[in-house]
C-alpha positions as a printed NumPy array, in Angstrom:
array([[ -4.605, -14.685,   1.482],
       [ -1.881, -12.84 ,   3.351],
       [  0.71 , -10.506,   1.865],
       [  3.805,  -8.62 ,   2.997],
       [  4.439,  -5.108,   1.7  ],
       [  7.649,  -3.168,   2.265],
       [  7.396,   0.589,   1.873],
       [ 10.633,   2.553,   1.638],
       [ 11.648,   6.172,   2.03 ],
       [ 11.753,   6.616,  -1.744],
       [  8.337,   8.27 ,  -1.284],
       [  7.317,   9.132,   2.264],
       [  9.377,   8.758,   5.404],
       [  8.44 ,   6.285,   8.128],
       [  6.124,   8.715,   9.935],
       [  4.289,   9.797,   6.778],
       [  3.831,   6.204,   5.661],
       [  2.623,   5.165,   9.102],
       [  0.103,   8.021,   9.245],
       [ -1.285,   7.265,   5.785],
       [ -1.584,   3.534,   6.408],
       [ -2.451,   3.424,  10.107],
       [ -4.509,   6.589,  10.591],
       [ -5.99 ,   7.103,   7.128],
       [ -6.337,   3.415,   6.241],
       [ -4.801,   3.816,   2.797],
       [ -1.734,   2.321,   1.146],
       [ -0.776,   4.24 ,  -1.973],
       [  0.205,   1.75 ,  -4.707],
       [  0.264,   2.084,  -8.482],
       [ -1.411,  -0.604, -10.544],
       [  1.303,  -0.344, -13.201],
       [  5.092,  -0.096, -13.151],
       [  6.458,   3.172, -14.542],
       [  9.491,   1.6  , -16.241],
       [  7.696,  -1.206, -18.078],
       [  4.09 ,   0.041, -18.244],
       [  3.018,  -3.464, -17.172],
       [  1.016,  -4.554, -14.137],
       [  2.945,  -4.158, -10.896],
       [  4.052,  -7.488,  -9.432],
       [  1.247,  -9.293,  -7.571],
       [ -1.058,  -6.257,  -7.532],
       [ -3.884,  -8.122,  -9.328],
       [ -3.714, -11.012,  -6.869],
       [ -4.607,  -8.918,  -3.801],
       [ -8.34 ,  -9.105,  -3.115],
       [-10.823,  -7.517,  -0.736],
       [-10.603,  -9.46 ,   2.523],
       [ -6.895, -10.228,   2.152],
       [ -4.489,  -9.185,   4.901],
       [ -1.447,  -7.047,   4.123],
       [  1.365,  -6.954,   6.688],
       [  3.048,  -3.575,   6.14 ],
       [  6.708,  -2.844,   6.908],
       [  8.928,   0.176,   6.385],
       [ 12.474,  -0.411,   5.196],
       [ 15.5  ,   1.865,   5.028],
       [ 18.889,   1.09 ,   3.549],
       [ 21.184,  -0.59 ,   6.045],
       [ 18.409,  -1.361,   8.571],
       [ 15.923,  -4.166,   9.06 ],
       [ 12.405,  -3.193,   8.066],
       [ 10.124,  -2.037,  10.889],
       [  6.562,  -3.365,  11.163],
       [  3.769,  -0.809,  10.779],
       [  0.856,  -3.205,  11.233],
       [ -1.46 ,  -5.761,   9.688],
       [ -4.394,  -4.512,   7.646],
       [ -7.388,  -6.03 ,   5.88 ],
       [ -8.163,  -4.789,   2.37 ],
       [-11.72 ,  -3.413,   2.503],
       [-14.264,  -1.516,   0.458],
       [-14.629,   2.048,   1.766],
       [-17.93 ,   2.509,   3.556],
       [-19.325,   5.785,   4.852],
       [-17.408,   5.486,   8.12 ],
       [-13.963,   4.854,   6.637],
       [-11.553,   7.83 ,   6.922],
       [-10.926,   7.955,   3.137],
       [-14.432,   7.149,   1.864],
       [-14.906,  10.669,   0.466],
       [-11.457,  10.752,  -1.175],
       [-11.543,   7.486,  -3.127],
       [-13.68 ,   6.368,  -6.014],
       [-14.128,   3.329,  -8.19 ],
       [-11.911,   0.282,  -8.161],
       [ -9.212,  -0.195, -10.764],
       [-10.619,  -2.925, -12.99 ],
       [ -9.205,  -6.346, -12.163],
       [ -7.778,  -5.248,  -8.794],
       [ -8.769,  -4.311,  -5.248],
       [ -7.086,  -0.914,  -5.723],
       [ -9.196,   2.239,  -5.692],
       [ -8.553,   5.428,  -7.608],
       [ -8.163,   8.603,  -5.573],
       [-10.834,  11.093,  -6.648],
       [ -9.557,  13.816,  -4.32 ],
       [ -5.771,  14.203,  -4.768],
       [ -5.657,  16.723,  -1.896],
       [ -5.935,  13.673,   0.371],
       [ -2.559,  12.438,  -0.929],
       [ -1.053,  15.945,  -0.848],
       [ -1.975,  16.296,   2.833],
       [  0.349,  13.4  ,   3.708],
       [  2.789,  14.037,   0.848],
       [  3.231,  17.832,   0.607],
       [  6.531,  17.442,  -1.275],
       [  4.849,  15.474,  -4.076],
       [  6.989,  12.342,  -3.777],
       [  4.162,  10.008,  -4.791],
       [  3.495,   9.778,  -8.509],
       [  0.228,   9.112, -10.217],
       [ -0.14 ,   5.701, -11.806],
       [  1.791,   5.857, -15.119],
       [ -1.069,   4.364, -17.171],
       [ -4.155,   5.621, -15.335],
       [ -2.833,   9.12 , -14.584],
       [ -4.403,   8.987, -11.105],
       [ -3.271,   8.063,  -7.615],
       [ -4.355,   4.557,  -6.653],
       [ -4.123,   2.36 ,  -3.587],
       [ -5.766,  -0.086,  -1.235],
       [ -8.327,   0.951,   1.357],
       [ -7.367,  -0.726,   4.63 ],
       [ -8.671,  -1.539,   8.084],
       [ -6.196,  -2.28 ,  10.866],
       [ -6.453,  -5.799,  12.26 ],
       [ -3.394,  -5.959,  14.511],
       [  0.367,  -6.043,  14.668],
       [  2.452,  -7.313,  11.775],
       [  4.543, -10.426,  12.358],
       [  8.177,  -9.7  ,  13.247],
       [ 10.229,  -8.814,  10.178],
       [ 12.479, -11.481,   8.684],
       [ 14.603, -10.754,   5.591],
       [ 13.377, -14.03 ,   4.024],
       [  9.894, -12.477,   3.726],
       [ 11.108, -10.447,   0.756],
       [ 12.857, -12.251,  -2.065],
       [ 14.371,  -9.915,  -4.623],
       [ 13.237,  -6.319,  -4.954],
       [  9.48 ,  -6.898,  -5.216],
       [  7.736,  -4.821,  -2.543],
       [  4.548,  -6.934,  -2.442],
       [  4.888, -10.669,  -1.892],
       [  2.771, -13.538,  -0.562],
       [  3.247, -14.158,   3.143],
       [  3.894, -17.596,   4.495],
       [  4.606, -18.266,   8.128],
       [  7.709, -20.177,   7.029],
       [  9.172, -17.228,   5.071]])
């Protein structure tokens, strides 16, 4: 399955997001929504082996592609293997066992721990190429993670 994910500067800026995703191979994402304490939209549908096309959006500008990434299990060679731990049950997300990893990319503390789990969580990624060109139709509504179809 393929997904599109639009990060915004509500947490990290474009450079910080790009470094975390592209260099570290990690996309910080809570399993639960803070406002409703329910599962975040589509987060349980993403599985190991899926591809996530990551974009960065800012108000008043089209989103910029960061890249396409496969969701993987962290092996001993992955840049974040020592920082992440077990998977969040029912998802492909991993908990972050070493929060200093997040703090290195987010020194201002913009990311929040998952509101239910009380830990940072996210997907471990491996770059597979360039993301398709951004089209506004890829994102319907305000949901940041949506299924990708070539027609969208």
